Amino acid sequence: MNELVEAADDLQLNKTIARYGRVDLLCIDELGYMELDRRGAELLFQVLTEREEKNSLAIASNDCFGKAHTFARTCPR
């Protein structure tokens, strides 16, 4: 997120997002470890949108799926 925020501040966001869009597999580890503010979430969404239907994405988190409303029923109790 820090790199994306810095790129946005330096008017290099499109270049940075395009770079993340070109790699064969983008791994995002520990999603949820730190809380994303609105700007960070929007920047991450742009990266994910750039990759949509083009390249693979892996996301890992130690948080329980229950923290995400969509997955609340899959969380072990």
GROMACS .gro file of C-alpha atoms in nm:
model
   77
    1MET     CA    1   0.000   0.000   0.000
    2ASN     CA    2   0.283   0.238   0.082
    3GLU     CA    3   0.424   0.204  -0.268
    4LEU     CA    4   0.084   0.273  -0.424
    5VAL     CA    5   0.027   0.580  -0.207
    6GLU     CA    6   0.373   0.715  -0.291
    7ALA     CA    7   0.316   0.649  -0.661
    8ALA     CA    8  -0.016   0.833  -0.647
    9ASP     CA    9   0.148   1.128  -0.471
   10ASP     CA   10   0.427   1.134  -0.734
   11LEU     CA   11   0.178   1.107  -1.023
   12GLN     CA   12   0.323   0.765  -1.116
   13LEU     CA   13   0.020   0.556  -1.017
   14ASN     CA   14  -0.067   0.433  -1.367
   15LYS     CA   15   0.289   0.313  -1.421
   16THR     CA   16   0.297   0.131  -1.086
   17ILE     CA   17  -0.043  -0.031  -1.135
   18ALA     CA   18   0.058  -0.143  -1.484
   19ARG     CA   19   0.372  -0.306  -1.339
   20TYR     CA   20   0.162  -0.500  -1.089
   21GLY     CA   21  -0.069  -0.595  -1.374
   22ARG     CA   22   0.209  -0.756  -1.578
   23VAL     CA   23   0.341  -1.013  -1.332
   24ASP     CA   24   0.215  -1.369  -1.382
   25LEU     CA   25   0.118  -1.418  -1.017
   26LEU     CA   26   0.062  -1.142  -0.764
   27CYS     CA   27   0.070  -1.265  -0.403
   28ILE     CA   28  -0.084  -1.047  -0.135
   29ASP     CA   29   0.007  -1.186   0.206
   30GLU     CA   30  -0.140  -1.093   0.543
   31LEU     CA   31  -0.434  -0.899   0.398
   32GLY     CA   32  -0.614  -0.765   0.700
   33TYR     CA   33  -0.302  -0.752   0.919
   34MET     CA   34  -0.317  -0.375   0.902
   35GLU     CA   35  -0.639  -0.185   0.850
   36LEU     CA   36  -0.676  -0.020   0.511
   37ASP     CA   37  -0.804   0.333   0.498
   38ARG     CA   38  -1.037   0.435   0.219
   39ARG     CA   39  -0.754   0.554  -0.006
   40GLY     CA   40  -0.557   0.232   0.041
   41ALA     CA   41  -0.864   0.023  -0.036
   42GLU     CA   42  -0.932   0.222  -0.352
   43LEU     CA   43  -0.571   0.183  -0.469
   44LEU     CA   44  -0.578  -0.192  -0.402
   45PHE     CA   45  -0.905  -0.215  -0.595
   46GLN     CA   46  -0.736  -0.047  -0.893
   47VAL     CA   47  -0.457  -0.305  -0.887
   48LEU     CA   48  -0.705  -0.592  -0.868
   49THR     CA   49  -0.913  -0.444  -1.150
   50GLU     CA   50  -0.601  -0.413  -1.369
   51ARG     CA   51  -0.536  -0.786  -1.323
   52GLU     CA   52  -0.896  -0.898  -1.371
   53GLU     CA   53  -0.924  -1.188  -1.616
   54LYS     CA   54  -0.558  -1.142  -1.719
   55ASN     CA   55  -0.326  -1.287  -1.457
   56SER     CA   56  -0.342  -1.489  -1.137
   57LEU     CA   57  -0.382  -1.351  -0.787
   58ALA     CA   58  -0.325  -1.516  -0.448
   59ILE     CA   59  -0.444  -1.355  -0.127
   60ALA     CA   60  -0.358  -1.488   0.219
   61SER     CA   61  -0.480  -1.375   0.557
   62ASN     CA   62  -0.471  -1.513   0.909
   63ASP     CA   63  -0.804  -1.346   0.984
   64CYS     CA   64  -1.112  -1.559   1.016
   65PHE     CA   65  -1.349  -1.545   0.720
   66GLY     CA   66  -1.613  -1.436   0.972
   67LYS     CA   67  -1.462  -1.087   0.965
   68ALA     CA   68  -1.580  -1.056   0.606
   69HIS     CA   69  -1.959  -1.037   0.594
   70THR     CA   70  -1.975  -1.240   0.274
   71PHE     CA   71  -1.798  -1.537   0.427
   72ALA     CA   72  -1.950  -1.530   0.776
   73ARG     CA   73  -2.113  -1.874   0.739
   74THR     CA   74  -1.783  -2.044   0.645
   75CYS     CA   75  -1.596  -1.945   0.960
   76PRO     CA   76  -1.524  -2.233   1.199
   77ARG     CA   77  -1.687  -2.190   1.537
   0.00000   0.00000   0.00000
